[in-house]
Short mmCIF file of C-alpha atoms in Angstrom, two decimals:
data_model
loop_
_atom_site.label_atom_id
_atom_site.label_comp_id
_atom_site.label_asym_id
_atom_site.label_seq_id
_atom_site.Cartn_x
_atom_site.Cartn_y
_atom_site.Cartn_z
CA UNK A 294 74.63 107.37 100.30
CA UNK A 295 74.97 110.96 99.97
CA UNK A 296 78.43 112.34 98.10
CA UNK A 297 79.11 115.82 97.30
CA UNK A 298 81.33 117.29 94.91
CA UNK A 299 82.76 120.28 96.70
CA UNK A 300 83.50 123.16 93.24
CA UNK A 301 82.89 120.94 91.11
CA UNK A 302 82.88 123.01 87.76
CA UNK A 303 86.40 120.79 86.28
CA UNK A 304 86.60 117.77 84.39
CA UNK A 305 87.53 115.72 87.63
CA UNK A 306 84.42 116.97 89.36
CA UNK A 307 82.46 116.40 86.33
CA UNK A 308 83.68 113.28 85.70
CA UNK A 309 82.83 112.28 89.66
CA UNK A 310 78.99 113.39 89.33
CA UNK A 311 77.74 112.08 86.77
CA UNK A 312 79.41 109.02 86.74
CA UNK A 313 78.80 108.73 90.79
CA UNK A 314 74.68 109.62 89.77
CA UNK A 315 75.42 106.45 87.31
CA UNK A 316 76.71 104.30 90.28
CA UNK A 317 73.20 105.10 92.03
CA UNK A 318 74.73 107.51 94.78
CA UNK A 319 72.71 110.65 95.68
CA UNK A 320 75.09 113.30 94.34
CA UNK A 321 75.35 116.48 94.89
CA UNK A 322 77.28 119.53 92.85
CA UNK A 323 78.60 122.26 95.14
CA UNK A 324 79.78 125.40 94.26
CA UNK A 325 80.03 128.89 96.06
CA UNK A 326 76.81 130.41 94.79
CA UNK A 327 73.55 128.21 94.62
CA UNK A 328 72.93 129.68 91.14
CA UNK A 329 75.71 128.49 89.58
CA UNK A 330 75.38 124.96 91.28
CA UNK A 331 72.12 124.50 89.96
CA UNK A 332 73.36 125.33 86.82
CA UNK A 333 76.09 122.70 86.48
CA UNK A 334 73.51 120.26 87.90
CA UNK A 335 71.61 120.76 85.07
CA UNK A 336 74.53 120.34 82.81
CA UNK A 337 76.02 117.42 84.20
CA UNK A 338 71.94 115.48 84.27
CA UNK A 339 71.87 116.59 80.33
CA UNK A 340 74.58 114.11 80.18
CA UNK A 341 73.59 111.92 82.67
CA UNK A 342 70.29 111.34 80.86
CA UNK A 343 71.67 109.81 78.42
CA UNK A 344 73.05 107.12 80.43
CA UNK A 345 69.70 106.66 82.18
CA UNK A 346 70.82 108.63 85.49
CA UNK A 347 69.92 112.77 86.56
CA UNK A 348 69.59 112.66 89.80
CA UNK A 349 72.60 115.59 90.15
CA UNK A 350 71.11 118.33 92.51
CA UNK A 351 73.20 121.83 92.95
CA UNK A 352 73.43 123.26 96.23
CA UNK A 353 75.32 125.71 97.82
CA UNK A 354 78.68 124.62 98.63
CA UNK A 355 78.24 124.50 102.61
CA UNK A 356 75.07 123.00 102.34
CA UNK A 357 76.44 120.18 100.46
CA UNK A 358 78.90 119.72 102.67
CA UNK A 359 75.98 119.59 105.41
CA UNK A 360 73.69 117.68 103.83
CA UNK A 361 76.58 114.39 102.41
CA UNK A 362 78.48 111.75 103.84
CA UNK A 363 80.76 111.58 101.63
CA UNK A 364 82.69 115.19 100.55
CA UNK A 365 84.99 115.60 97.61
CA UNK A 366 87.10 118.33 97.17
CA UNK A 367 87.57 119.31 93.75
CA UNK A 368 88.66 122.82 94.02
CA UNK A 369 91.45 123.60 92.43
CA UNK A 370 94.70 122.95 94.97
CA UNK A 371 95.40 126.46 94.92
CA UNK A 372 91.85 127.65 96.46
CA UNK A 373 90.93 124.08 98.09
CA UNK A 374 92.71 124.64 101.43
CA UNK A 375 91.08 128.14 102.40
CA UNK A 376 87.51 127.25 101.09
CA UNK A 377 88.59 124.00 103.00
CA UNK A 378 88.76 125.73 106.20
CA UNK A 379 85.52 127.95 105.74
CA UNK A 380 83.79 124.49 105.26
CA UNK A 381 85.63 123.32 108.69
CA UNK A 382 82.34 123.02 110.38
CA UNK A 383 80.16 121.53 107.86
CA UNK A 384 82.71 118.97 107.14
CA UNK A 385 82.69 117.77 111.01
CA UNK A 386 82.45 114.19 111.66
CA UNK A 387 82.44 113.70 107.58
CA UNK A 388 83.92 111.82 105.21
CA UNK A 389 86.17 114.33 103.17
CA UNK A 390 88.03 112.55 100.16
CA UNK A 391 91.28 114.85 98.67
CA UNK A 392 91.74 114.08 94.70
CA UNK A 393 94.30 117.02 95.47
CA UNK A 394 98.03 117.19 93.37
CA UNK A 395 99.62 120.78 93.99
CA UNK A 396 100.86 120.89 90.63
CA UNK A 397 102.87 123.73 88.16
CA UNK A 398 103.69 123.84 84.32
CA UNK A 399 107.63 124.81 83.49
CA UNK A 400 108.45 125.01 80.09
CA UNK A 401 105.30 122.01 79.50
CA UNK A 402 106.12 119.73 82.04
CA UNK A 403 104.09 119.24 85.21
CA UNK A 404 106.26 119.99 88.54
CA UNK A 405 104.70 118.90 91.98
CA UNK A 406 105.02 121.77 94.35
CA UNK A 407 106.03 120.51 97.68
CA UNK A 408 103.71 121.91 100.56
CA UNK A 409 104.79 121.87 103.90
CA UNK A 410 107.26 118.56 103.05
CA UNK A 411 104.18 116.65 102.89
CA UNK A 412 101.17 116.24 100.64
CA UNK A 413 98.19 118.03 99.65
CA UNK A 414 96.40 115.65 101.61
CA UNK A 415 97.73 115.76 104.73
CA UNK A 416 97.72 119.44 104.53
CA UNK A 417 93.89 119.10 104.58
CA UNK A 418 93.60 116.58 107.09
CA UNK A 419 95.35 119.52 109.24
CA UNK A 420 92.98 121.73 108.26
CA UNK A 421 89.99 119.31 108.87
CA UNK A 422 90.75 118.22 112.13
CA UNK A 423 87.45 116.54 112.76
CA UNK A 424 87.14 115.09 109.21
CA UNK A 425 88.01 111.63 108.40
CA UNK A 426 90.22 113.14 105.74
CA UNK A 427 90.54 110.17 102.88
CA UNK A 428 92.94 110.57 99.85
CA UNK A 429 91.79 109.24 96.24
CA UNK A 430 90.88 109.81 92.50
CA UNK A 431 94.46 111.67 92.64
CA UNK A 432 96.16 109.87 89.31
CA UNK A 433 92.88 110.06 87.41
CA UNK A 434 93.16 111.92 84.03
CA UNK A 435 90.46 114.37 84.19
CA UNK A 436 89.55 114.90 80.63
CA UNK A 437 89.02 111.57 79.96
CA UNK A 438 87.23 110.60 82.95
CA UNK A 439 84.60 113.08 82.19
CA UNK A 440 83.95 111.78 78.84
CA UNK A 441 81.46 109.79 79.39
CA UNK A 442 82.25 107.93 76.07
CA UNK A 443 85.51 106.92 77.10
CA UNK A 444 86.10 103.35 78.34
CA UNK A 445 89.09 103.29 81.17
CA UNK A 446 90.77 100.10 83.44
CA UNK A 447 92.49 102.74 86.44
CA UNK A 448 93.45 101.98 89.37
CA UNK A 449 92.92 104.52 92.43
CA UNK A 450 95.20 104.07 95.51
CA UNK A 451 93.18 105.15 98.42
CA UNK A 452 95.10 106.11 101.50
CA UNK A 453 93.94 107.46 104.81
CA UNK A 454 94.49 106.93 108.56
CA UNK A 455 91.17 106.14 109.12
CA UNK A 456 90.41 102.52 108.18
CA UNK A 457 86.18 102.79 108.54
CA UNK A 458 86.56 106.17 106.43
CA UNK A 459 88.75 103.90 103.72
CA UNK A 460 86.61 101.54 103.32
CA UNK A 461 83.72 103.73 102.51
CA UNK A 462 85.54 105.34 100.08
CA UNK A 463 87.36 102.34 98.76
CA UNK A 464 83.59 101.07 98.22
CA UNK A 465 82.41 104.39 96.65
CA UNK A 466 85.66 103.78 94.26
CA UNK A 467 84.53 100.74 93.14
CA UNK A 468 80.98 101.09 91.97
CA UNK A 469 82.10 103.65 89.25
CA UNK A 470 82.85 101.42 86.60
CA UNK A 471 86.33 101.56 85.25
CA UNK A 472 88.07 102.01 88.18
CA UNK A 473 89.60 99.66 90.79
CA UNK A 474 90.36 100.75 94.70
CA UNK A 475 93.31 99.51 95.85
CA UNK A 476 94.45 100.18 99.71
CA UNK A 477 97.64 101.98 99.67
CA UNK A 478 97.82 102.48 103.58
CA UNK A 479 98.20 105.86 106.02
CA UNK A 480 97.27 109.23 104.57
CA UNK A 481 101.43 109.53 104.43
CA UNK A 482 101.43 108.04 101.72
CA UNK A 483 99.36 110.21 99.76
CA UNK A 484 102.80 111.80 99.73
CA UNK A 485 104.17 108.94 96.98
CA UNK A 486 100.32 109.01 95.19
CA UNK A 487 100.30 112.88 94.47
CA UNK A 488 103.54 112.82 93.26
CA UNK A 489 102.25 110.41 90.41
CA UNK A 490 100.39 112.30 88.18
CA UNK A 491 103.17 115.25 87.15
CA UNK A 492 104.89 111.71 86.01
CA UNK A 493 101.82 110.68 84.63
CA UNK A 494 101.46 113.92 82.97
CA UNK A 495 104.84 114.33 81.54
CA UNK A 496 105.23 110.41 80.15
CA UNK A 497 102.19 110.89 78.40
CA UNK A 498 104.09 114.49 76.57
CA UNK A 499 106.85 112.58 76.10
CA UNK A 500 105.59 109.73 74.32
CA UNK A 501 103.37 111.64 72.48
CA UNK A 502 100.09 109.83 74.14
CA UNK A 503 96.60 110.50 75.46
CA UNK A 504 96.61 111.51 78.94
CA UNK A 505 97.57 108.17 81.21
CA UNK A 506 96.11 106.51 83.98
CA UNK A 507 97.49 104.18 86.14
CA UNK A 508 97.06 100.01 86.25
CA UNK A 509 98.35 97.92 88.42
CA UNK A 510 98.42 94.73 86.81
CA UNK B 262 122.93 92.89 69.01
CA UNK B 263 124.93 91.01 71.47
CA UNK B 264 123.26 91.49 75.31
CA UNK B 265 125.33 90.47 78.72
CA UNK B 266 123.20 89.80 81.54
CA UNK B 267 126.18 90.62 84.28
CA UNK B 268 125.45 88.74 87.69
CA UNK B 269 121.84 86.78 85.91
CA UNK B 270 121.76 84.40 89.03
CA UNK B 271 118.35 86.21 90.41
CA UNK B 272 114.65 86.23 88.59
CA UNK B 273 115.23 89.31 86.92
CA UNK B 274 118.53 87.94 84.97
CA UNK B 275 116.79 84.56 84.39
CA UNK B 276 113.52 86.81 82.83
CA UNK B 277 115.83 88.90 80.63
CA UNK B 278 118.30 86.25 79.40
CA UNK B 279 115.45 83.63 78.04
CA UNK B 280 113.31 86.49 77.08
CA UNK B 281 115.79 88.32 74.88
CA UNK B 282 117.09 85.40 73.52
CA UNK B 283 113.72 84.65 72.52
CA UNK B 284 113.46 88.03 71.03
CA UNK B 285 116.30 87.31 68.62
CA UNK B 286 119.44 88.82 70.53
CA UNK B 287 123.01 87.48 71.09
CA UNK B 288 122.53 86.65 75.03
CA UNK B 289 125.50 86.31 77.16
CA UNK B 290 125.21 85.45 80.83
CA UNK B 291 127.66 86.86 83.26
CA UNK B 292 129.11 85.62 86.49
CA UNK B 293 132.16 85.95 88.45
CA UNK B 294 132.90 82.59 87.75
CA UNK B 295 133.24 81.33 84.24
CA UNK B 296 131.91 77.64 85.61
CA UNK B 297 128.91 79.26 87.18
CA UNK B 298 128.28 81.18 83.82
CA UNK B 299 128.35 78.52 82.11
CA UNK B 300 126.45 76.55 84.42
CA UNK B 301 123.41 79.11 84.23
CA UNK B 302 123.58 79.09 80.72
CA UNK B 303 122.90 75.58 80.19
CA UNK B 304 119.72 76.04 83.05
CA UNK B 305 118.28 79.25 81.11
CA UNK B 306 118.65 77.22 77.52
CA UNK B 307 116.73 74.31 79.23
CA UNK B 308 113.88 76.87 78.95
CA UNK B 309 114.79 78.33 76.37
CA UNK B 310 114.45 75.83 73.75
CA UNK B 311 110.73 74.75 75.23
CA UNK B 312 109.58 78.23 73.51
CA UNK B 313 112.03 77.93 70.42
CA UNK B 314 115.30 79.83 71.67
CA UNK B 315 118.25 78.62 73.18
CA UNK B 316 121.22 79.97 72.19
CA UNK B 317 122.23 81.53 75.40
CA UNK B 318 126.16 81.79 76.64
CA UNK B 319 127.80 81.74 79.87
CA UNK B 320 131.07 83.56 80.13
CA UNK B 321 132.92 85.13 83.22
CA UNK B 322 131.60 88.87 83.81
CA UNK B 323 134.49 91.12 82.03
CA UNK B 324 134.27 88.73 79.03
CA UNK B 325 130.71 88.85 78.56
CA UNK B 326 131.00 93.00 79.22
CA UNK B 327 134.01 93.31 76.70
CA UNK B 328 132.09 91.19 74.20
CA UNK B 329 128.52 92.81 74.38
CA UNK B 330 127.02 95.91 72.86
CA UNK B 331 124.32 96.36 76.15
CA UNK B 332 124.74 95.49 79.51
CA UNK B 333 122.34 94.55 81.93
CA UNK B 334 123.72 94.94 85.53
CA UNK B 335 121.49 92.51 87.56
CA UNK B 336 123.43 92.50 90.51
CA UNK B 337 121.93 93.10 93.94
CA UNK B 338 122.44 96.78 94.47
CA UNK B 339 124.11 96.36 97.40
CA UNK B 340 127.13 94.57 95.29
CA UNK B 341 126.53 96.38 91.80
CA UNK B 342 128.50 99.38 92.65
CA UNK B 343 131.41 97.72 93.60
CA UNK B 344 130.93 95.08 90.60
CA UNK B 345 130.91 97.55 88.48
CA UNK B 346 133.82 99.77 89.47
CA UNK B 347 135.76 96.49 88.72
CA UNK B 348 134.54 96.41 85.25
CA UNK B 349 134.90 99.93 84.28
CA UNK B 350 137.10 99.46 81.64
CA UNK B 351 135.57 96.18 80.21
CA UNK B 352 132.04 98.70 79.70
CA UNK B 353 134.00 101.60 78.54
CA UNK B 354 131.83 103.07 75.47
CA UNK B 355 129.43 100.56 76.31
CA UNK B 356 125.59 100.59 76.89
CA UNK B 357 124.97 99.48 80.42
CA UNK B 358 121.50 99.51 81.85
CA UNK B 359 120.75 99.46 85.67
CA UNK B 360 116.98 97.67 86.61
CA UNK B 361 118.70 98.17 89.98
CA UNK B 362 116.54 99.57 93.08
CA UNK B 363 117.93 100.09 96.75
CA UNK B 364 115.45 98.80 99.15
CA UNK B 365 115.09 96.70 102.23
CA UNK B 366 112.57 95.25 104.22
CA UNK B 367 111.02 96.58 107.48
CA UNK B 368 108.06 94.68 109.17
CA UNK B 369 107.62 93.20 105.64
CA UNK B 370 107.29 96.74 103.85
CA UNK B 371 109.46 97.53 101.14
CA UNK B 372 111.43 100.63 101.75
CA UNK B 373 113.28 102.85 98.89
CA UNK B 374 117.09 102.98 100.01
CA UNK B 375 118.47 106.56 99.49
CA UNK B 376 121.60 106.43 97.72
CA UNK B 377 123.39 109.43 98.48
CA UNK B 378 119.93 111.91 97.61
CA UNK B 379 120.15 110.62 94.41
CA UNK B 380 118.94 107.62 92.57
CA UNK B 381 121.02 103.87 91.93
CA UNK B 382 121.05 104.76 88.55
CA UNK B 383 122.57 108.21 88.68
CA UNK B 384 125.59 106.51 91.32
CA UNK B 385 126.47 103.71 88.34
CA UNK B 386 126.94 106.12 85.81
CA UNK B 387 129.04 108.25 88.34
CA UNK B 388 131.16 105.36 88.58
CA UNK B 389 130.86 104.23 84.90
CA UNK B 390 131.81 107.69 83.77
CA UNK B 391 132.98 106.30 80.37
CA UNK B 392 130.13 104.49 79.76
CA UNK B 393 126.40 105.00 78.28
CA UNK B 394 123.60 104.40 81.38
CA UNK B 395 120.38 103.80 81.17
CA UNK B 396 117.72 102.91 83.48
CA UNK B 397 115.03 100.47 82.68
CA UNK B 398 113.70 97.39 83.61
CA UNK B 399 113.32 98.75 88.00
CA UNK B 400 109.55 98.34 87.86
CA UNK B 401 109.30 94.15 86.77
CA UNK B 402 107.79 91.80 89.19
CA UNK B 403 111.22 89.62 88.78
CA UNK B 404 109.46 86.00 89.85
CA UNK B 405 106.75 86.51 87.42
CA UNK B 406 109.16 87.34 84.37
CA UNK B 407 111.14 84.99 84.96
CA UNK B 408 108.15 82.46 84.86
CA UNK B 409 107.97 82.05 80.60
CA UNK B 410 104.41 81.07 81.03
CA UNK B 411 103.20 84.51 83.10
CA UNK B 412 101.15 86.40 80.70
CA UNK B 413 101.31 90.02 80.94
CA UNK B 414 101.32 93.28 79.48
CA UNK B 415 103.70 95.89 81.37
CA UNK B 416 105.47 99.11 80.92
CA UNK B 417 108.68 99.91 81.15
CA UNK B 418 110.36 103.37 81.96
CA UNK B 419 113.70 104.07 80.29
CA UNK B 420 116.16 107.49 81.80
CA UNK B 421 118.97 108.13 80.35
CA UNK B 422 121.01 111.35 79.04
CA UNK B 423 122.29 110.29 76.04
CA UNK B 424 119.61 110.15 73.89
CA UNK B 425 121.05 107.08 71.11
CA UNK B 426 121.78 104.80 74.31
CA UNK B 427 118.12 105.48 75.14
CA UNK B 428 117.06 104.96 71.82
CA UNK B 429 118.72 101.43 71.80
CA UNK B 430 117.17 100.37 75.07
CA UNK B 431 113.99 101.21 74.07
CA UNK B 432 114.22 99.20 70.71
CA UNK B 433 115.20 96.17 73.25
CA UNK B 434 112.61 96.56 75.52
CA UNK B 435 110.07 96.91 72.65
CA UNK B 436 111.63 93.23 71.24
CA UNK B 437 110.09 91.75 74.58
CA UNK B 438 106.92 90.28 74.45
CA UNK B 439 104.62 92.23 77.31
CA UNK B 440 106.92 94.88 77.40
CA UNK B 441 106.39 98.24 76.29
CA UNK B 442 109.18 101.19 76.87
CA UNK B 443 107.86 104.58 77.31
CA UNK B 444 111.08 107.46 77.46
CA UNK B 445 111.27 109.06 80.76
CA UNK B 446 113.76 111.85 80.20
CA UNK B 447 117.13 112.23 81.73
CA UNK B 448 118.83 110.19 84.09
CA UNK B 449 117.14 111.82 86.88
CA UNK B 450 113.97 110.54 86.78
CA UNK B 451 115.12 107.11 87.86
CA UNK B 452 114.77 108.75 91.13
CA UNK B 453 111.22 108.61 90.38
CA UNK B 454 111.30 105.40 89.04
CA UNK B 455 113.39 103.41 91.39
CA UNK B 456 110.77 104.29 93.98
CA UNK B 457 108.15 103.16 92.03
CA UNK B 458 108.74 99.22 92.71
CA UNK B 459 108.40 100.02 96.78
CA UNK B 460 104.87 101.32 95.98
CA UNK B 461 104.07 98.38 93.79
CA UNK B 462 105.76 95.75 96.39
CA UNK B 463 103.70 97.73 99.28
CA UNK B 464 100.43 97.49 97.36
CA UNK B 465 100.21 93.99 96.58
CA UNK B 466 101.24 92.96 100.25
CA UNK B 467 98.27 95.75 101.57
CA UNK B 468 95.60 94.54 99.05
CA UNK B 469 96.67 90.65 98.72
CA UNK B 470 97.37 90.63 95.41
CA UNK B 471 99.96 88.94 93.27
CA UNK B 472 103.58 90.65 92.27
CA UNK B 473 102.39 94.04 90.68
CA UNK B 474 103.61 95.44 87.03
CA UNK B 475 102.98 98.99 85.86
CA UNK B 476 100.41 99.97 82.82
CA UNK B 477 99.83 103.08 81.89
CA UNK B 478 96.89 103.55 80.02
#
């Protein structure tokens, strides 16, 4: 299966190729100039090498969008809705996965910012009208997950109101090793999910711990 | 430190009472009737004494309130309000902790109650305005604590705005085998929390799992 990782130049994207080149997927690195795509690619197979992957290939963002089954948007919120819509095309009849939380820091603690009395998620699915718009890898602590040293038990609550488009992704979830899928129902409730991590965040500040994932146990 | 359990008739009072009497602690089980109290008692110590413990009390609900330092109000929410406003005096200067969470069922989803915009933990400490409240304990799969052989490893989310109350809570929570309390701020954030246990109901029932705890790791 093909999955591309729509701007992938953070931690979460990071984290996503190479460990989704691990899983044996066909990934590729978007970004909005083939230059710098190829670039990352390069950086993120360095890595993957080491694990005995480096398949990661860096394309053009629109291209990857073409070219995968499987898109994940990991721009950052505050860009991901108007490169969204540029992509509208290339992302028809796709599988588009949002790892979106509209997010802001006041005074060191993480505030969800409330679009359109919904989510991020459903925002894009708005956007992407003929996407299969899927929600996951929201509660996943970046940094961490792109250490590819770093050994993790998370759980990801997948939500979308497309069940076919769930399951793939659901499936995709669980061949990265670490991490659990767990159906959390319509793409509504991506409303509860995003609203996780600022808590997430702001626990771990509290307490004085490692950025947190989530475990349902 | 002597603990009531006010209203322990459900799983969540049954959990706490053997549990923190385990863990050391003066336990006193309320109930509106002294015979019931008592009557409970003797049930819980049954247990109790399998693992070691068993020194658990049953007293009517103002005694066991006047007598203890913390409170645990494990009344169904839909009765703890009005409970409480009749012990208001009894828990003047007193600890009191609310695990409570508004919800009912629809189509057998668990849906968060709104208690006036605000969270069950916030309207007991409106109406225990003499009193200390803290929120903890809303996130515990109740049948599973209450069953002393369950095995599990869990976190627990403490609110309050006094910060000594919270500080005291905490230490109890930490006394619990399983249990770990991470500080979640002011009273507030029960909001947050409180709707947690919907989301962890709803998840088990979607993915067919047993009753669902919180790590975060």
């Amino acid at each position: 299966m093909k999955i591309s990782i729509l701007g992938g130049t953070g931690n979460l994207g990071k984290g996503l190729a190479i460990r989704l080149d691990l899983a044996g997927f066909d990934v590729f690195v978007g970004s909005r100039k083939e230059e710098k795509a190829k670039k990352l690619a390069e950086e993120y197979n360095e890595v993957a090498e080491k694990f005995g992957g480096g398949g990661i290939i860096g394309v053009e963002n629109e291209k990857a969008a073409k070219i995968s089954d499987v898109s994940i948007i990991t721009i950052p919120w505050e860009h991901a809705f108007e490169t969204a819509g540029k992509l509208k095309n290339a992302l028809s009849e796709k599988i588009v996965v949002s790892p979106l939380v509209p997010m802001r820091f006041e005074n060191g603690f993480a505030r969800y910012v409330e679009i359109d009395g919904s989510s991020a998620a459903e925002k894009l699915a708005s956007i992407l009208s003929e996407s299969f718009v899927v929600s996951a890898f929201n509660n996943i602590p970046a940094k961490r997950f792109a250490n590819l040293e770093e050994k993790f038990s998370w759980d990801v609550l997948v939500c979308s109101d497309d069940a076919k488009a769930k399951k793939v992704v659901m499936d995709v979830v669980n061949k990265i090793e670490g991490l659990r899928a767990l159906d959390f129902g319509e793409l509504k409730n991506s409303r509860i999910v995003e609203r996780l991590t600022p808590m997430l965040i702001n626990l771990a500040r509290i307490n004085n711990l490692k950025p947190l994932g989530l475990r349902f146990d």
